[in-house]
Amino acid sequence: MRVSRLMLVTLRDDPAEAEIPSHKLLLRAGYIRRMGPGLYAYLPLMWRVLQKVSKVVREEMDATGALETLLPQLHPAELWQRSGRWAGYTAGEGIMFHLQDRQGRSLGLGPTHEEVVTELAGDLLRSYRQLPVNLYQIQTKFRDEIRPRFGLMRGREFIMKDAYSFHADEECLRQSYAEMDRAYRRIFARCGLRTVAVEADSGAIGGSASQEFMVTAEAGEDLILASGDGRYAANQERAISLAAEAVALPQGRWPAGLGEALATPGQSSIDGLCKAHGFDSSQILKVLLLLARFEDGHQQPLLVSLRGDQQLNDVKLANAVSARCSAAHGALLEIAPLSAEASSKEGLGPIPFGYLGPQLEDGLLDGARTWARTFLRLADSSATGLEAFVCGANRIDTHLVGAAWGSLCPSPEGLDLRAAQPGDRCQHDPSQRLEASRGIEVGHIFQLGRKYSEALGARFTNGTGAEEALWMGCYGIGVSRLAQAAVEQLHDGKGICWPPSIAPYEVIVVVANGAEASQRELGELLYSQLQASGVEVLLDDRDERAGVKFKDADLIGIPWRVVVGRAAAAGLVELVERCSGHQQELAATALMETLLPSLERGRQGLAP
């Protein structure tokens, strides 16, 4: 391809809309153009990258025996209603674009395809003899992001590979899950990316186990917590750790029991309380008052206890609340802090925010108009493990010192609700500490179990002749996100450094001065020879200064550059490797034997 025919438009300056390096570079290098919030056109260079990523994904999926298909992008609401996910995905801040057709039927644009593929499997897979089956597709999906940002990282439409496996038993599911794990590691290695596999929360998709694959990058949205010995890694949403030991209250001064009242005027924060009285934050029990809203309209007040030096993990809390309430009330829609204004509108009396204790009585909710009239009481195990603590007295400007579970009030079940932090001790080996890094999620695999098959009635006949629900797994890779993640991980001050296996072209031939016949003719000759050898090659034949051509070649990130310059008259060219910057001058007649072996290694995802 000649650059003069490529529709290549590069930008000198960073676009104002771009925040992270990969977004800036893809816009500046002419790979994408913004069409609206979270909406981008893939220009010819980007489309070639996406096709190459898709090719690697297809080859590895096909090698596992998975079958490629293409499912509809428009989904009937009825399928999502049967699975219990319609309200959670469409109400409030739900992420599904939804609409009604001219007959008034509700439809959604699929952000994921569990319901559709389960309905299909229930119709086609009726016997254990047909199992296992793994179906996959590569297609555009949609997500109604509230705040689209970072280019293709968090857009409103994106290209994704999603696969769904169906099994007769759980052991077969585990085997396919492990096989997908291995396939994903090969895919990312072939794409030239450094990734780490981490334990993850299953989120709205659900399931018993899940694992994310992260491309490590400073601009990553996800915080990865990993042990130094390499035996543990997890997304912070899922990560577990050992909290630091709490500083014990002096028992001689404040014996454990009902607690001694302490005047704390204006000291409604933990910092204020500690500064005024010399407490350590680990001695304080903080109590959060929240409200959970559910699909059926049920509104459940929550009373959550944490140790004062710990932070609440919203994902762990949502999982705990869903496990206790969703069977009766449908999908959890949101959990939000309660405010004095909200409680007043509900018809409740004054609530002593900033001075709450775990002994807050359900009677406070007796006048509630729409809320449940009892608290769901939850506590982190670091809080329930305190022998004595400081907590609010449930009246303004007063705390209790030396309060204890059992004496003050019953202890809730100790759960894991705290957010693990860098520096925490590891559960598998307390001598190890969690270390933080940032990552970009590019893949996620799940063991779904029977969640969707039971909800949608996808059943098969087993070996004994009895009917049972299918076992399922699902496996996703963000194809367009992976492409941008590669740029985020592999760039320098000059531009993009594409891994050879997914670069839009392998080689760019730059004719420094097209007005010089010797340079022009040698450039054309090398371009033809490379094409004849099956090399994906660009020829920069534009009427531009050599400096402009070199800068553009670095910016767009083609792995190898062949410079035809002043030495062309002597039959010499310069070969430059983009990622390392290594340069060598060689005879034009030796170019093919020098370059082709490195290109072949690059196609396989190997170092040159």
Coordinates of C-alpha atoms in Angstrom, one line a residue, residues 135-393:
L135 CA -20.0 -21.4 20.8
Y136 CA -18.2 -18.1 20.1
Q137 CA -18.7 -14.9 18.1
I138 CA -16.8 -11.7 17.3
Q139 CA -19.1 -8.8 16.9
T140 CA -20.0 -5.3 18.0
K141 CA -21.6 -4.8 21.3
F142 CA -23.2 -1.8 23.1
R143 CA -22.9 -0.2 26.5
D144 CA -24.7 2.9 27.6
E145 CA -21.7 4.4 29.4
I146 CA -22.7 7.3 31.7
R147 CA -19.2 8.9 31.2
P148 CA -17.5 7.5 28.1
R149 CA -13.8 8.2 28.3
F150 CA -10.3 7.0 27.2
G151 CA -11.2 6.3 23.6
L152 CA -11.9 2.6 22.9
M153 CA -11.2 1.7 26.6
R154 CA -14.7 2.8 27.7
G155 CA -16.8 3.5 24.7
R156 CA -20.5 3.0 24.0
E157 CA -19.9 0.4 21.3
F158 CA -17.0 -2.0 21.1
I159 CA -15.9 -5.2 19.4
M160 CA -15.8 -8.3 21.5
K161 CA -15.2 -12.0 21.3
D162 CA -17.6 -13.8 23.6
A163 CA -17.8 -17.6 24.0
Y164 CA -20.3 -19.8 25.8
S165 CA -19.7 -23.4 26.7
F166 CA -22.4 -26.0 27.7
H167 CA -21.7 -29.1 29.7
A168 CA -23.4 -32.2 31.3
D169 CA -21.6 -31.8 34.6
E170 CA -19.5 -29.4 36.7
E171 CA -16.2 -31.3 36.2
C172 CA -16.5 -30.9 32.4
L173 CA -17.1 -27.2 32.9
R174 CA -14.0 -26.9 35.0
Q175 CA -12.0 -28.6 32.3
S176 CA -13.2 -26.2 29.6
Y177 CA -12.6 -23.3 31.9
A178 CA -9.0 -24.4 32.3
E179 CA -8.7 -24.9 28.6
M180 CA -9.9 -21.4 27.9
D181 CA -7.4 -20.1 30.5
R182 CA -4.6 -21.7 28.5
A183 CA -6.0 -20.4 25.2
Y184 CA -6.3 -16.9 26.5
R185 CA -2.7 -16.9 27.7
R186 CA -1.6 -18.0 24.2
I187 CA -3.7 -15.3 22.6
F188 CA -2.2 -12.5 24.6
A189 CA 1.3 -13.8 24.2
R190 CA 0.9 -14.0 20.4
C191 CA -0.4 -10.4 20.5
G192 CA 2.9 -9.4 22.1
L193 CA 1.3 -8.3 25.4
R194 CA 2.5 -8.6 29.0
T195 CA -0.6 -9.8 30.9
V196 CA -1.3 -11.0 34.4
A197 CA -4.2 -13.3 35.3
V198 CA -6.1 -12.2 38.5
E199 CA -9.0 -13.4 40.6
A200 CA -12.0 -11.3 39.9
D201 CA -15.5 -10.5 40.9
S202 CA -18.2 -12.0 38.6
G203 CA -20.3 -8.9 38.8
A204 CA -23.7 -8.8 37.0
I205 CA -22.8 -11.8 34.9
G206 CA -22.6 -14.0 38.0
G207 CA -21.1 -17.4 38.5
S208 CA -19.1 -19.3 41.0
A209 CA -15.6 -18.4 39.8
S210 CA -14.0 -15.9 37.5
Q211 CA -10.6 -14.7 36.4
E212 CA -9.6 -11.5 34.6
F213 CA -6.6 -11.0 32.3
M214 CA -5.0 -7.6 32.7
V215 CA -2.5 -5.8 30.5
T216 CA -0.2 -4.0 32.9
A217 CA -0.1 -0.3 32.2
E218 CA 0.3 2.8 34.4
A219 CA -3.0 4.3 33.0
G220 CA -5.0 1.1 33.7
E221 CA -8.3 1.7 35.4
D222 CA -8.1 -1.4 37.6
L223 CA -5.9 -1.8 40.7
I224 CA -4.1 -5.2 40.8
L225 CA -3.0 -6.4 44.2
A226 CA -0.4 -9.3 44.0
S227 CA 1.9 -11.0 46.4
G228 CA 5.6 -10.7 45.9
D229 CA 6.0 -14.5 45.6
G230 CA 3.7 -14.6 42.6
R231 CA 1.3 -17.0 44.2
Y232 CA -1.6 -14.6 44.5
A233 CA -3.1 -11.8 42.3
A234 CA -6.5 -10.3 42.3
N235 CA -8.5 -7.2 41.2
Q236 CA -9.0 -5.0 44.2
E237 CA -12.7 -5.6 43.9
R238 CA -12.1 -9.3 44.7
A239 CA -8.8 -9.2 46.7
I240 CA -8.6 -10.6 50.1
S241 CA -5.9 -9.9 52.8
L242 CA -5.3 -9.8 56.5
A243 CA -6.0 -6.5 58.2
A244 CA -3.4 -5.1 60.5
E245 CA -3.8 -6.0 64.1
A246 CA -6.0 -3.5 66.0
V247 CA -4.5 -1.5 68.8
A248 CA -6.3 -2.7 71.9
L249 CA -8.2 -0.3 74.2
P250 CA -6.6 -0.2 77.7
Q251 CA -8.9 -2.6 79.6
G252 CA -8.0 -1.1 83.0
R253 CA -9.3 2.3 81.9
W254 CA -12.2 1.1 79.7
P255 CA -13.3 -2.4 80.5
A256 CA -15.4 -4.1 77.8
G257 CA -19.1 -3.9 78.2
L258 CA -21.9 -1.4 77.5
G259 CA -19.3 1.4 77.1
E260 CA -18.7 4.6 78.9
A261 CA -20.3 7.7 77.5
L262 CA -17.7 10.3 76.3
A263 CA -18.6 13.8 75.3
T264 CA -17.4 14.4 71.7
P265 CA -18.8 17.8 70.6
G266 CA -18.4 18.3 66.9
Q267 CA -16.2 15.2 66.6
S268 CA -18.3 13.3 64.0
S269 CA -15.3 12.1 61.9
I270 CA -12.8 9.4 62.8
D271 CA -9.9 11.8 62.4
G272 CA -11.5 14.3 64.7
L273 CA -12.2 11.7 67.3
C274 CA -8.6 10.4 67.2
K275 CA -7.0 13.8 67.4
A276 CA -9.2 15.0 70.3
H277 CA -8.8 11.9 72.5
G278 CA -5.7 10.0 71.3
F279 CA -7.5 7.0 70.0
D280 CA -6.1 4.9 67.2
S281 CA -8.5 4.5 64.2
S282 CA -8.3 0.7 64.6
Q283 CA -10.0 1.1 68.0
I284 CA -13.1 2.8 66.5
L285 CA -16.1 1.1 65.0
K286 CA -17.6 3.1 62.2
V287 CA -21.2 2.5 61.3
L288 CA -22.6 3.3 57.8
L289 CA -26.3 3.8 57.1
L290 CA -27.2 2.9 53.5
L291 CA -30.2 2.0 51.4
A292 CA -30.4 -0.8 48.9
R293 CA -33.0 -0.7 46.1
F294 CA -34.3 -3.8 44.4
E295 CA -36.0 -4.7 41.1
D296 CA -39.4 -5.3 42.8
G297 CA -39.3 -1.8 44.4
H298 CA -38.2 -3.1 47.8
Q299 CA -36.0 -0.6 49.7
Q300 CA -33.8 -2.2 52.4
P301 CA -32.0 0.0 55.0
L302 CA -28.5 -1.4 55.8
L303 CA -26.5 -0.9 58.9
V304 CA -22.8 -1.8 58.1
S305 CA -20.1 -1.9 60.7
L306 CA -16.4 -1.5 59.8
R307 CA -13.2 -1.0 61.8
G308 CA -12.3 2.7 61.7
D309 CA -9.0 2.1 59.8
Q310 CA -10.6 0.1 57.0
Q311 CA -12.5 1.1 53.8
L312 CA -15.7 -0.4 52.5
N313 CA -15.5 -2.5 49.3
D314 CA -18.7 -1.6 47.4
V315 CA -18.6 -4.7 45.3
K316 CA -18.2 -7.1 48.3
L317 CA -21.1 -5.3 50.0
A318 CA -23.3 -5.6 46.9
N319 CA -22.6 -9.3 46.7
A320 CA -23.4 -9.8 50.4
V321 CA -26.7 -7.9 50.1
S322 CA -27.7 -9.7 46.9
A323 CA -27.0 -13.0 48.4
R324 CA -29.4 -12.2 51.3
C325 CA -32.2 -10.4 49.4
S326 CA -32.2 -11.0 45.7
A327 CA -34.1 -14.3 45.8
A328 CA -37.0 -12.5 47.4
H329 CA -36.8 -9.1 45.7
G330 CA -35.0 -9.6 42.4
A331 CA -31.9 -7.8 41.1
L332 CA -30.1 -5.3 43.3
L333 CA -30.3 -2.0 41.5
E334 CA -28.2 0.2 43.7
I335 CA -26.8 0.9 47.2
A336 CA -26.6 4.5 48.2
P337 CA -25.7 6.3 51.5
L338 CA -28.7 7.5 53.5
S339 CA -28.9 11.3 54.1
A340 CA -30.8 13.4 56.7
E341 CA -32.9 14.7 53.8
A342 CA -33.9 11.2 52.6
S343 CA -34.8 10.1 56.1
S344 CA -36.9 13.2 56.7
K345 CA -38.8 12.6 53.4
E346 CA -39.4 9.0 54.5
G347 CA -41.1 10.4 57.7
L348 CA -38.4 9.3 60.1
G349 CA -37.2 11.2 63.1
P350 CA -33.7 12.8 63.3
I351 CA -30.8 10.4 62.8
P352 CA -27.6 11.2 64.6
F353 CA -25.3 10.9 61.6
G354 CA -21.6 10.9 62.6
Y355 CA -22.5 9.4 66.0
L356 CA -24.1 6.1 64.9
G357 CA -23.5 2.9 66.8
P358 CA -24.2 -0.8 65.9
Q359 CA -26.9 -0.8 68.6
L360 CA -29.2 1.5 66.6
E361 CA -32.7 0.1 67.1
D362 CA -35.1 -1.1 64.3
G363 CA -37.7 1.1 66.0
L364 CA -36.1 4.1 64.2
L365 CA -37.8 2.7 61.1
D366 CA -41.3 2.3 62.5
G367 CA -42.6 5.4 60.7
A368 CA -41.0 4.4 57.4
R369 CA -43.4 4.9 54.4
T370 CA -41.7 2.9 51.7
W371 CA -38.6 1.3 53.4
A372 CA -38.4 -2.0 55.1
R373 CA -38.8 -1.5 58.9
T374 CA -35.9 -3.5 60.0
F375 CA -32.2 -3.0 59.3
L376 CA -30.1 -5.6 57.5
R377 CA -27.1 -5.6 59.8
L378 CA -23.8 -6.5 58.2
A379 CA -20.2 -6.3 59.6
D380 CA -16.7 -6.8 58.4
S381 CA -14.8 -9.5 60.3
S382 CA -12.2 -6.9 61.3
A383 CA -15.0 -5.1 63.2
T384 CA -16.5 -8.2 64.8
G385 CA -13.1 -9.3 65.9
L386 CA -12.7 -6.2 68.2
E387 CA -13.0 -7.2 71.9
A388 CA -13.8 -3.6 72.9
F389 CA -14.2 -0.5 70.7
V390 CA -15.3 3.1 70.5
C391 CA -18.6 3.7 68.7
G392 CA -21.3 6.3 68.4
A393 CA -23.9 6.4 71.2

